[in-house]
Short mmCIF file of C-alpha atoms in Angstrom, two decimals:
data_model
loop_
_atom_site.label_atom_id
_atom_site.label_comp_id
_atom_site.label_asym_id
_atom_site.label_seq_id
_atom_site.Cartn_x
_atom_site.Cartn_y
_atom_site.Cartn_z
CA LEU A 1154 0.00 0.00 0.00
CA VAL A 1155 2.86 2.37 0.75
CA ARG A 1156 4.44 1.78 -2.65
CA LEU A 1157 1.16 2.45 -4.47
CA GLY A 1158 1.50 6.10 -3.47
CA GLN A 1159 4.67 6.43 -5.59
CA ARG A 1160 5.77 9.31 -3.32
CA ILE A 1161 7.40 8.00 -0.14
CA ILE A 1162 8.98 10.04 2.64
CA GLN A 1163 10.34 7.76 5.36
CA MET A 1164 11.30 8.66 8.91
CA LYS A 1165 14.58 7.27 10.22
CA GLN A 1166 12.74 5.40 12.98
CA GLY A 1167 9.93 4.14 10.71
CA PRO A 1168 10.75 0.84 8.98
CA MET A 1169 8.59 -0.45 6.11
CA ILE A 1170 8.25 -4.23 6.15
CA LEU A 1171 6.26 -7.06 4.61
CA THR A 1172 6.84 -9.57 7.42
CA GLY A 1173 8.08 -8.84 10.94
CA TYR A 1174 11.54 -10.02 11.95
CA SER A 1175 10.21 -12.38 14.64
CA ALA A 1176 7.92 -14.13 12.14
CA LEU A 1177 10.85 -14.49 9.72
CA ASN A 1178 13.00 -15.96 12.48
CA LYS A 1179 10.33 -18.57 13.19
CA LEU A 1180 10.07 -19.35 9.49
CA LEU A 1181 13.85 -19.79 9.23
CA GLY A 1182 13.99 -21.77 12.45
CA LYS A 1183 16.77 -19.66 13.97
CA GLU A 1184 17.46 -16.18 15.28
CA VAL A 1185 18.71 -14.34 12.18
CA TYR A 1186 17.14 -10.87 12.38
CA ASN A 1187 17.01 -8.81 15.56
CA SER A 1188 15.12 -5.67 14.41
CA GLN A 1189 12.67 -4.39 11.82
CA ASP A 1190 15.30 -1.94 10.56
CA GLN A 1191 17.29 -4.83 9.11
CA LEU A 1192 14.32 -5.54 6.82
CA GLY A 1193 12.89 -2.14 5.94
CA GLY A 1194 14.86 0.62 7.61
CA PRO A 1195 16.23 3.66 5.77
CA GLN A 1196 19.51 1.85 5.08
CA ILE A 1197 17.46 -0.62 2.99
CA MET A 1198 14.62 1.46 1.54
CA SER A 1199 16.68 4.47 0.49
CA PRO A 1200 19.41 2.69 -1.54
CA ASN A 1201 16.82 0.49 -3.30
CA GLY A 1202 14.72 3.43 -4.49
CA VAL A 1203 11.55 2.66 -2.52
CA SER A 1204 11.85 5.77 -0.32
CA HIS A 1205 12.26 9.10 -2.11
CA GLU A 1206 13.48 10.96 0.97
CA ILE A 1207 14.56 10.23 4.55
CA VAL A 1208 13.61 12.64 7.37
CA ASN A 1209 14.45 12.79 11.08
CA ASP A 1210 11.00 13.35 12.58
CA ASP A 1211 7.33 13.97 11.80
CA GLN A 1212 7.70 17.76 11.67
CA GLU A 1213 10.42 17.50 9.05
CA GLY A 1214 8.30 14.97 7.15
CA VAL A 1215 5.24 17.26 7.04
CA ALA A 1216 7.43 20.19 5.93
CA SER A 1217 8.81 18.01 3.16
CA ILE A 1218 5.29 17.04 2.04
CA ILE A 1219 4.27 20.70 1.86
CA GLN A 1220 7.39 21.58 -0.13
CA TRP A 1221 6.72 18.70 -2.53
CA LEU A 1222 3.10 19.80 -3.00
CA SER A 1223 4.28 23.33 -3.78
CA PHE A 1224 5.66 22.04 -7.09
CA VAL A 1225 2.36 20.43 -8.11
CA PRO A 1226 -0.44 22.27 -10.02
CA GLU A 1227 -3.75 22.98 -8.31
CA LYS A 1228 -5.49 20.27 -10.34
CA VAL A 1229 -4.71 17.82 -13.12
CA GLY A 1230 -4.26 19.64 -16.41
CA ALA A 1231 -3.72 23.06 -14.80
CA VAL A 1232 -0.69 25.18 -15.66
CA PRO A 1233 2.39 24.69 -13.40
CA ALA A 1234 2.23 26.33 -9.99
CA SER A 1235 4.45 29.34 -10.74
CA ARG A 1236 5.25 31.91 -8.08
CA LEU A 1237 7.09 35.21 -7.77
CA CYS A 1238 10.84 34.87 -7.42
CA SER A 1239 13.46 37.18 -5.94
CA ASP A 1240 16.26 35.53 -7.91
CA PRO A 1241 16.28 37.32 -11.30
CA VAL A 1242 16.13 35.10 -14.36
CA THR A 1243 18.38 37.56 -16.17
CA ARG A 1244 21.37 36.76 -13.95
CA ASP A 1245 24.21 34.61 -15.24
CA VAL A 1246 24.64 31.01 -14.13
CA GLU A 1247 27.80 31.49 -12.09
CA PHE A 1248 28.92 27.92 -11.42
CA ARG A 1249 30.41 26.44 -14.57
CA PRO A 1250 30.94 22.70 -15.12
CA THR A 1251 34.55 21.70 -15.64
CA PRO A 1252 36.19 19.15 -17.96
CA THR A 1253 37.22 17.19 -14.84
CA PRO A 1254 34.65 15.34 -12.67
CA TYR A 1255 32.47 17.63 -10.55
CA ASP A 1256 29.35 17.50 -8.38
CA PRO A 1257 26.33 18.06 -10.70
CA ARG A 1258 24.29 19.34 -7.73
CA GLN A 1259 26.46 22.46 -7.75
CA MET A 1260 25.56 22.99 -11.40
CA LEU A 1261 21.86 22.95 -10.45
CA ALA A 1262 21.79 24.62 -7.02
CA GLY A 1263 25.15 26.39 -6.76
CA ASP A 1264 28.06 25.71 -4.42
CA GLY A 1265 27.36 28.34 -1.76
CA GLU A 1266 29.48 31.00 -3.42
CA GLN A 1267 28.45 30.68 -7.07
CA LYS A 1268 24.78 30.34 -7.99
CA GLY A 1269 23.53 27.50 -10.15
CA PHE A 1270 20.89 27.04 -12.83
CA PHE A 1271 17.76 26.99 -10.67
CA ASP A 1272 16.46 29.78 -8.44
CA ASP A 1273 18.59 30.20 -5.33
CA GLY A 1274 17.42 27.80 -2.62
CA SER A 1275 14.66 26.20 -4.70
CA TYR A 1276 16.30 22.94 -5.80
CA LYS A 1277 15.72 19.72 -3.88
CA GLU A 1278 17.10 16.30 -4.74
CA TYR A 1279 15.09 13.10 -4.39
CA LEU A 1280 16.10 9.39 -4.54
CA ALA A 1281 19.64 10.46 -3.65
CA ASP A 1282 20.87 7.04 -2.47
CA TRP A 1283 19.55 5.00 -5.40
CA GLY A 1284 21.03 4.95 -8.91
CA LYS A 1285 23.72 7.42 -7.86
CA SER A 1286 25.06 7.92 -11.39
CA VAL A 1287 21.94 10.02 -12.10
CA VAL A 1288 20.77 12.99 -9.99
CA VAL A 1289 17.02 13.78 -10.01
CA GLY A 1290 15.15 16.55 -8.25
CA ARG A 1291 12.74 19.43 -8.48
CA GLY A 1292 13.53 23.11 -8.65
CA ARG A 1293 12.21 26.45 -9.84
CA LEU A 1294 13.33 28.58 -12.75
CA GLY A 1295 12.08 32.13 -12.45
CA GLY A 1296 9.36 30.73 -10.17
CA ILE A 1297 8.30 28.01 -12.65
CA PRO A 1298 8.49 24.51 -11.08
CA MET A 1299 10.47 22.02 -13.13
CA GLY A 1300 11.65 18.43 -12.89
CA SER A 1301 15.37 17.93 -13.35
CA ILE A 1302 17.59 15.03 -14.40
CA ALA A 1303 21.38 15.50 -14.32
CA VAL A 1304 24.34 13.16 -14.69
CA GLU A 1305 26.98 12.30 -12.11
CA THR A 1306 30.45 12.68 -13.61
CA ARG A 1307 32.36 11.16 -10.67
CA LEU A 1308 32.90 7.51 -9.77
CA VAL A 1309 30.13 6.26 -7.44
CA GLU A 1310 29.51 2.97 -5.65
CA GLN A 1311 26.47 0.71 -5.50
CA VAL A 1312 26.35 -1.17 -2.19
CA ILE A 1313 24.53 -4.52 -2.10
CA PRO A 1314 24.13 -5.56 1.57
CA ALA A 1315 24.76 -9.08 2.82
CA ASP A 1316 21.73 -11.20 3.72
CA PRO A 1317 21.92 -12.30 7.38
CA ALA A 1318 19.82 -15.35 6.48
CA ASP A 1319 22.57 -16.59 4.15
CA PRO A 1320 25.86 -17.26 5.99
CA ASN A 1321 27.74 -17.32 2.67
CA SER A 1322 26.59 -13.89 1.48
CA ARG A 1323 28.89 -10.89 1.70
CA GLU A 1324 28.37 -7.18 1.20
CA ALA A 1325 29.21 -6.26 -2.39
CA ILE A 1326 30.47 -2.83 -3.45
CA LEU A 1327 30.16 -2.24 -7.19
CA PRO A 1328 31.95 0.81 -8.66
CA GLN A 1329 29.99 2.75 -11.28
CA ALA A 1330 31.75 5.15 -13.66
CA GLY A 1331 30.44 8.65 -14.24
CA GLN A 1332 28.56 9.61 -17.42
CA VAL A 1333 27.33 6.03 -17.88
CA LEU A 1334 23.81 4.61 -17.53
CA PHE A 1335 23.55 1.47 -15.39
CA PRO A 1336 20.43 -0.67 -14.73
CA ASP A 1337 19.54 1.15 -11.49
CA SER A 1338 20.15 4.65 -12.87
CA SER A 1339 18.23 3.82 -16.08
CA TYR A 1340 15.24 2.66 -14.03
CA LYS A 1341 15.57 5.75 -11.82
CA THR A 1342 15.58 8.01 -14.88
CA ALA A 1343 12.49 6.35 -16.39
CA GLN A 1344 10.58 6.37 -13.10
CA SER A 1345 11.43 10.02 -12.43
CA ILE A 1346 10.24 11.05 -15.91
CA ARG A 1347 6.90 9.34 -15.22
CA ASP A 1348 6.67 10.99 -11.79
CA PHE A 1349 7.34 14.44 -13.25
CA GLY A 1350 4.76 13.79 -15.96
CA LYS A 1351 2.07 12.90 -13.42
CA GLU A 1352 2.89 16.10 -11.53
CA GLY A 1353 2.47 18.21 -14.68
CA LEU A 1354 6.01 19.58 -14.61
CA PRO A 1355 8.17 20.80 -17.50
CA LEU A 1356 11.34 18.67 -17.59
CA MET A 1357 15.00 19.68 -17.91
CA ILE A 1358 17.41 16.88 -18.83
CA PHE A 1359 21.04 17.93 -18.51
CA ALA A 1360 22.32 15.21 -20.83
CA ASN A 1361 25.95 14.21 -20.28
CA TRP A 1362 26.09 10.47 -21.00
CA ARG A 1363 28.73 8.56 -22.94
CA GLY A 1364 26.49 5.52 -23.25
CA PHE A 1365 25.05 2.49 -21.45
CA SER A 1366 27.04 -0.01 -19.46
CA GLY A 1367 26.83 -3.18 -21.55
CA GLY A 1368 28.85 -5.67 -19.50
CA SER A 1369 27.61 -9.17 -18.70
CA ARG A 1370 26.45 -8.22 -15.19
CA ASP A 1371 24.45 -5.23 -16.45
CA MET A 1372 22.95 -7.13 -19.39
CA ALA A 1373 21.81 -9.77 -16.91
CA GLY A 1374 20.55 -6.89 -14.75
CA GLU A 1375 17.98 -5.99 -17.46
CA ILE A 1376 19.62 -2.77 -18.62
CA LEU A 1377 18.00 -3.15 -22.06
CA LYS A 1378 14.54 -3.20 -20.50
CA PHE A 1379 15.19 -0.23 -18.23
CA GLY A 1380 16.75 1.76 -21.07
CA ALA A 1381 13.65 1.13 -23.18
CA MET A 1382 11.52 2.38 -20.28
CA ILE A 1383 13.17 5.80 -20.67
CA VAL A 1384 11.98 5.92 -24.28
CA ASP A 1385 8.44 4.86 -23.27
CA ALA A 1386 8.29 7.50 -20.52
CA LEU A 1387 9.40 10.28 -22.88
CA ARG A 1388 7.06 9.12 -25.65
CA GLU A 1389 4.10 9.47 -23.28
CA TYR A 1390 5.24 12.75 -21.69
CA GLU A 1391 2.58 15.44 -22.11
CA HIS A 1392 4.57 18.48 -20.99
CA PRO A 1393 7.61 20.31 -22.43
CA VAL A 1394 10.93 18.43 -22.27
CA TYR A 1395 14.18 20.35 -22.76
CA ILE A 1396 17.36 18.32 -23.33
CA TYR A 1397 20.46 20.44 -22.76
CA LEU A 1398 24.10 19.46 -23.18
CA PRO A 1399 26.00 21.44 -20.51
CA PRO A 1400 29.58 22.75 -20.93
CA HIS A 1401 32.06 19.90 -21.55
CA GLY A 1402 29.13 17.50 -21.64
CA GLU A 1403 28.86 14.64 -24.11
CA LEU A 1404 25.95 12.68 -25.54
CA ARG A 1405 27.01 9.46 -27.22
CA GLY A 1406 25.83 6.08 -28.43
CA GLY A 1407 22.71 4.51 -27.00
CA SER A 1408 22.24 7.31 -24.50
CA TRP A 1409 21.52 9.68 -27.42
CA VAL A 1410 18.95 7.23 -28.75
CA VAL A 1411 16.87 7.21 -25.56
CA VAL A 1412 16.62 11.04 -25.32
CA ASP A 1413 16.43 11.94 -29.01
CA PRO A 1414 13.72 14.58 -29.61
CA THR A 1415 12.19 12.52 -32.45
CA ILE A 1416 10.74 10.26 -29.71
CA ASN A 1417 8.15 12.96 -28.96
CA GLU A 1418 8.68 15.83 -31.40
CA GLU A 1419 5.65 17.77 -30.20
CA LYS A 1420 7.04 18.12 -26.67
CA MET A 1421 10.82 17.52 -26.85
CA SER A 1422 13.58 19.81 -28.03
CA MET A 1423 17.38 19.68 -27.70
CA TYR A 1424 19.90 22.46 -27.06
CA ALA A 1425 23.64 22.53 -26.34
CA ASP A 1426 26.36 24.72 -24.89
CA PRO A 1427 29.05 25.64 -27.46
CA ASP A 1428 31.63 23.68 -25.43
CA SER A 1429 29.61 20.44 -25.45
CA ARG A 1430 29.88 17.53 -27.88
CA GLY A 1431 27.37 15.14 -29.40
CA GLY A 1432 27.64 12.15 -31.71
CA ILE A 1433 27.19 8.40 -31.77
CA LEU A 1434 30.96 7.66 -31.74
CA GLU A 1435 33.71 9.62 -30.03
CA PRO A 1436 36.40 11.09 -32.36
CA ALA A 1437 38.87 8.32 -31.54
CA GLY A 1438 36.26 5.73 -32.47
CA ILE A 1439 35.32 7.50 -35.70
CA ILE A 1440 38.88 7.55 -37.03
CA GLU A 1441 39.26 3.86 -36.18
CA VAL A 1442 36.38 3.23 -38.59
CA LYS A 1443 36.76 6.01 -41.15
CA PHE A 1444 40.53 6.58 -41.22
CA ARG A 1445 42.20 3.19 -40.96
CA PRO A 1446 46.02 2.73 -41.19
CA ALA A 1447 45.83 1.95 -44.91
CA ASP A 1448 43.92 5.21 -45.50
CA GLN A 1449 46.42 7.14 -43.39
CA SER A 1450 49.29 5.70 -45.44
CA LYS A 1451 47.68 6.81 -48.70
CA VAL A 1452 47.24 10.37 -47.41
CA MET A 1453 50.84 10.47 -46.15
CA HIS A 1454 52.22 9.42 -49.55
CA ARG A 1455 49.99 11.96 -51.29
CA ILE A 1456 51.02 14.92 -49.09
CA ASP A 1457 54.47 14.35 -47.55
CA GLY A 1458 57.36 15.44 -49.77
CA GLU A 1459 59.91 13.10 -48.19
CA LEU A 1460 57.69 10.07 -48.77
CA GLN A 1461 57.11 11.16 -52.37
CA LEU A 1462 60.89 11.31 -52.89
CA LEU A 1463 61.34 7.86 -51.34
CA ASP A 1464 58.55 6.49 -53.54
CA SER A 1465 60.38 7.81 -56.62
CA GLU A 1466 63.64 6.23 -55.49
CA LEU A 1467 61.90 2.93 -54.77
CA GLU A 1468 60.34 2.94 -58.20
CA GLY A 1469 63.79 3.42 -59.77
CA VAL A 1470 65.51 0.53 -57.95
CA ASP A 1471 62.60 -1.88 -57.62
CA GLY A 1472 63.48 -5.11 -59.39
CA VAL A 1473 67.03 -3.88 -60.07
CA ASP A 1474 68.74 -3.60 -56.67
CA SER A 1475 67.05 -5.67 -53.98
CA ASP A 1476 69.27 -4.40 -51.14
CA ALA A 1477 68.54 -0.76 -52.02
CA SER A 1478 64.84 -1.61 -52.31
CA VAL A 1479 64.79 -3.12 -48.81
CA SER A 1480 66.62 -0.09 -47.40
CA ILE A 1481 64.18 2.37 -48.99
CA LYS A 1482 61.17 0.40 -47.73
CA GLU A 1483 62.60 0.56 -44.22
CA GLN A 1484 63.00 4.33 -44.56
CA ILE A 1485 59.40 4.61 -45.80
CA ALA A 1486 58.15 2.56 -42.83
CA ALA A 1487 60.15 4.71 -40.41
CA ARG A 1488 58.81 7.93 -41.97
CA GLU A 1489 55.21 6.63 -41.83
CA ASN A 1490 55.68 5.72 -38.18
CA GLU A 1491 57.09 9.20 -37.51
CA LEU A 1492 54.08 10.89 -39.16
CA LYS A 1493 51.45 8.60 -37.70
CA GLY A 1494 51.01 10.58 -34.46
CA VAL A 1495 50.55 13.88 -36.29
CA TYR A 1496 48.06 12.47 -38.78
CA THR A 1497 46.06 10.75 -36.01
CA GLN A 1498 45.94 14.00 -34.06
CA VAL A 1499 44.77 15.98 -37.09
CA ALA A 1500 42.15 13.33 -37.92
CA THR A 1501 40.89 13.34 -34.33
CA GLU A 1502 40.54 17.12 -34.38
CA PHE A 1503 38.70 16.95 -37.70
CA ALA A 1504 36.32 14.29 -36.35
CA ASP A 1505 35.76 16.42 -33.23
CA LEU A 1506 34.56 19.30 -35.43
CA HIS A 1507 31.66 17.07 -36.51
CA ASP A 1508 30.52 16.81 -32.86
CA LYS A 1509 30.41 20.56 -32.14
CA THR A 1510 27.22 22.59 -31.79
CA GLY A 1511 27.58 24.27 -35.19
CA ARG A 1512 27.52 20.93 -36.97
CA MET A 1513 24.77 19.57 -34.73
CA LYS A 1514 22.57 22.56 -35.55
CA ALA A 1515 23.36 22.26 -39.28
CA LYS A 1516 22.23 18.62 -39.17
CA GLY A 1517 19.05 19.60 -37.32
CA VAL A 1518 19.67 17.48 -34.22
CA ILE A 1519 19.65 20.53 -31.91
CA LYS A 1520 17.53 23.64 -32.22
CA GLN A 1521 20.04 26.17 -30.96
CA ALA A 1522 23.41 26.64 -29.27
CA VAL A 1523 22.75 28.17 -25.83
CA PRO A 1524 25.72 29.48 -23.77
CA TRP A 1525 25.61 28.09 -20.23
CA ASN A 1526 25.94 31.44 -18.47
CA ARG A 1527 22.81 32.76 -20.25
CA SER A 1528 20.83 29.52 -20.09
CA ARG A 1529 18.59 30.63 -17.21
CA GLU A 1530 16.98 33.47 -19.12
CA PHE A 1531 16.75 31.43 -22.33
CA PHE A 1532 14.99 28.45 -20.77
CA TYR A 1533 12.76 30.63 -18.58
CA ASN A 1534 11.45 32.47 -21.65
CA LEU A 1535 11.10 29.19 -23.53
CA ALA A 1536 9.27 27.50 -20.63
CA GLN A 1537 6.97 30.47 -20.02
CA ARG A 1538 6.09 30.63 -23.69
CA ARG A 1539 5.39 26.89 -23.88
CA ILE A 1540 3.17 27.04 -20.78
CA ASN A 1541 1.09 29.82 -22.35
CA GLU A 1542 1.01 28.11 -25.74
CA ASP A 1543 0.06 24.68 -24.38
CA ASP A 1544 -2.76 26.20 -22.32
CA PHE A 1545 -4.08 28.02 -25.40
CA PHE A 1546 -3.71 24.95 -27.63
CA ALA A 1547 -5.58 22.82 -25.08
CA SER A 1548 -8.44 25.38 -25.03
CA ILE A 1549 -8.58 25.46 -28.85
CA LYS A 1550 -8.61 21.66 -29.15
CA ALA A 1551 -11.27 21.41 -26.43
CA ALA A 1552 -13.39 23.93 -28.33
CA ASP A 1553 -13.05 22.03 -31.63
CA SER A 1554 -11.92 18.39 -31.46
CA SER A 1555 -11.13 18.38 -35.19
CA ILE A 1556 -8.21 20.81 -34.69
CA ASP A 1557 -4.82 19.22 -34.00
CA THR A 1558 -1.69 20.86 -32.58
CA ALA A 1559 -0.50 22.01 -36.02
CA GLY A 1560 -3.86 23.69 -36.60
CA ALA A 1561 -3.73 25.38 -33.19
CA ILE A 1562 -0.22 26.67 -33.95
CA ALA A 1563 -1.45 28.13 -37.23
CA ILE A 1564 -4.26 29.94 -35.40
CA LEU A 1565 -1.82 31.42 -32.89
CA GLN A 1566 0.61 32.48 -35.63
CA ASP A 1567 -2.20 34.43 -37.30
CA LEU A 1568 -2.99 36.17 -34.00
CA VAL A 1569 0.54 37.11 -32.85
CA THR A 1570 1.48 40.50 -34.28
CA GLY A 1571 5.17 40.41 -33.30
CA ASP A 1572 7.99 38.05 -34.22
CA TYR A 1573 6.66 34.54 -33.64
CA ASP A 1574 10.21 33.17 -33.27
CA ASP A 1575 10.96 35.60 -30.43
CA ASP A 1576 10.00 33.97 -27.10
CA LYS A 1577 9.80 37.31 -25.25
CA ALA A 1578 7.55 38.82 -27.92
CA VAL A 1579 5.14 35.88 -27.73
CA ILE A 1580 5.07 36.03 -23.90
CA GLU A 1581 4.29 39.76 -24.05
CA TYR A 1582 1.51 39.07 -26.55
CA PHE A 1583 -0.10 36.54 -24.21
CA SER A 1584 0.13 38.98 -21.30
CA ALA A 1585 -1.37 41.92 -23.21
CA ASN A 1586 -4.02 40.14 -25.29
CA LYS A 1587 -5.83 37.71 -22.98
CA ALA A 1588 -9.23 39.03 -24.08
CA THR A 1589 -8.33 38.54 -27.75
CA LEU A 1590 -7.23 34.97 -27.13
CA ASP A 1591 -10.37 34.16 -25.13
CA ALA A 1592 -12.49 35.65 -27.91
CA LYS A 1593 -10.69 33.47 -30.46
CA VAL A 1594 -11.43 30.33 -28.41
CA SER A 1595 -15.10 31.34 -28.22
CA GLU A 1596 -15.14 31.97 -31.97
CA VAL A 1597 -13.66 28.53 -32.67
CA LYS A 1598 -16.18 26.91 -30.32
CA LYS A 1599 -19.12 28.68 -31.98
CA ALA A 1600 -17.89 27.60 -35.42
CA ALA A 1601 -17.48 24.01 -34.20
CA VAL A 1602 -20.99 23.96 -32.69
CA ALA A 1603 -22.47 25.48 -35.85
CA ALA A 1604 -20.71 22.83 -37.96
CA GLN A 1605 -22.09 20.10 -35.69
CA ILE A 1606 -25.62 21.49 -35.97
CA GLU A 1607 -25.31 21.71 -39.75
CA ALA A 1608 -24.04 18.11 -39.92
CA LEU A 1609 -26.92 16.91 -37.72
CA GLN A 1610 -29.49 18.76 -39.84
CA GLU A 1611 -28.03 17.21 -42.99
CA GLU A 1612 -28.14 13.78 -41.37
CA LEU A 1613 -31.73 14.40 -40.23
CA GLY A 1614 -32.75 15.37 -43.77
CA GLN A 1615 -31.48 12.05 -45.07
CA LEU A 1616 -33.68 10.00 -42.73
#
């Protein structure tokens, strides 16, 4: 019954159990367990993802419930519960991710000295002890509540406790590399997306994955199934989803597949910082496939003057002087080996150019390059616009069920007098023209009702 709620806050002294420890001891025929905490205490229910949060007492638990509810709309289908905010959206994001491993929580909430992406003091992490290679939480951006998924870049550990009922079992500590999706973190990501969707929240995914862990243990741990659950959750998501590649972030391989905007084009869009990278293979992997040693050798002989001279000499003595031929071939091999490092470096740099934001935008896989320091204002305007648009589109489609999203967009484009591609201009139009928009919804509804009456009269005349 507790799990059916899907939102669990557990007190440190409040174990959740299926069977009491004394009953289990009787079943096992020996004294194995000596407390309920061994079965369902916080040290069990927090690392396994059953409990979202652990609190010290009832007062802290009630405060946490109230804070959680503050992110949720008044009713299902209502716009997000926005509020006034003292932290200006126009400020820069001060904390900047580094190329070396860092704490992603500082990117979201700041580090005490430098402010992060979300409004100061608004971010709260949930499910912190489960699937540690992914960080999920809720925060506010300019007062707009949002769900957040970020990626741990540091090495973390998954602890599997020993079972007291099995004398041969031992505690296992499994290291998990940063920027990699494992079975537990994949499940955590999919579950969190579904939770955010039920709460009606816009979603920010700070994508920084190099791929899935595909070892034997993880394949046996159903990573394929949990990875597919991410795709299912995004496909069904009914609110805006923004995928953003932060500075020095990467999106590679199968991890790109599960967050690609084509999964749900109506709701998903992807953006990237100019210092991020995206592509199925990393540059080193691309040149292994596209620029093999034989290809490198051909380019060397086409460009390098010394090799061209040696080729000419070899051509002159080949079949005439075998000793000279062997000597020249050795010189050619030595020269190729000398150039190999330079050519590999140049090829790697060239392949890296394909992964930069300019190329990603040219290929249409991202909508825009967004500098990290200005990302707050950009995503606030984008989120505020989408909230207004989605509310208007829902009203239009409710007024006339024959109109789809594309039709609703066309209606709005005809109404907006400013630049439709300018988020600020569209937000200002919504603020200043509420009566016009309401009148348009009424007009569409009247036309739909009139069309229904006309269709019914025509049907009646045929009887």
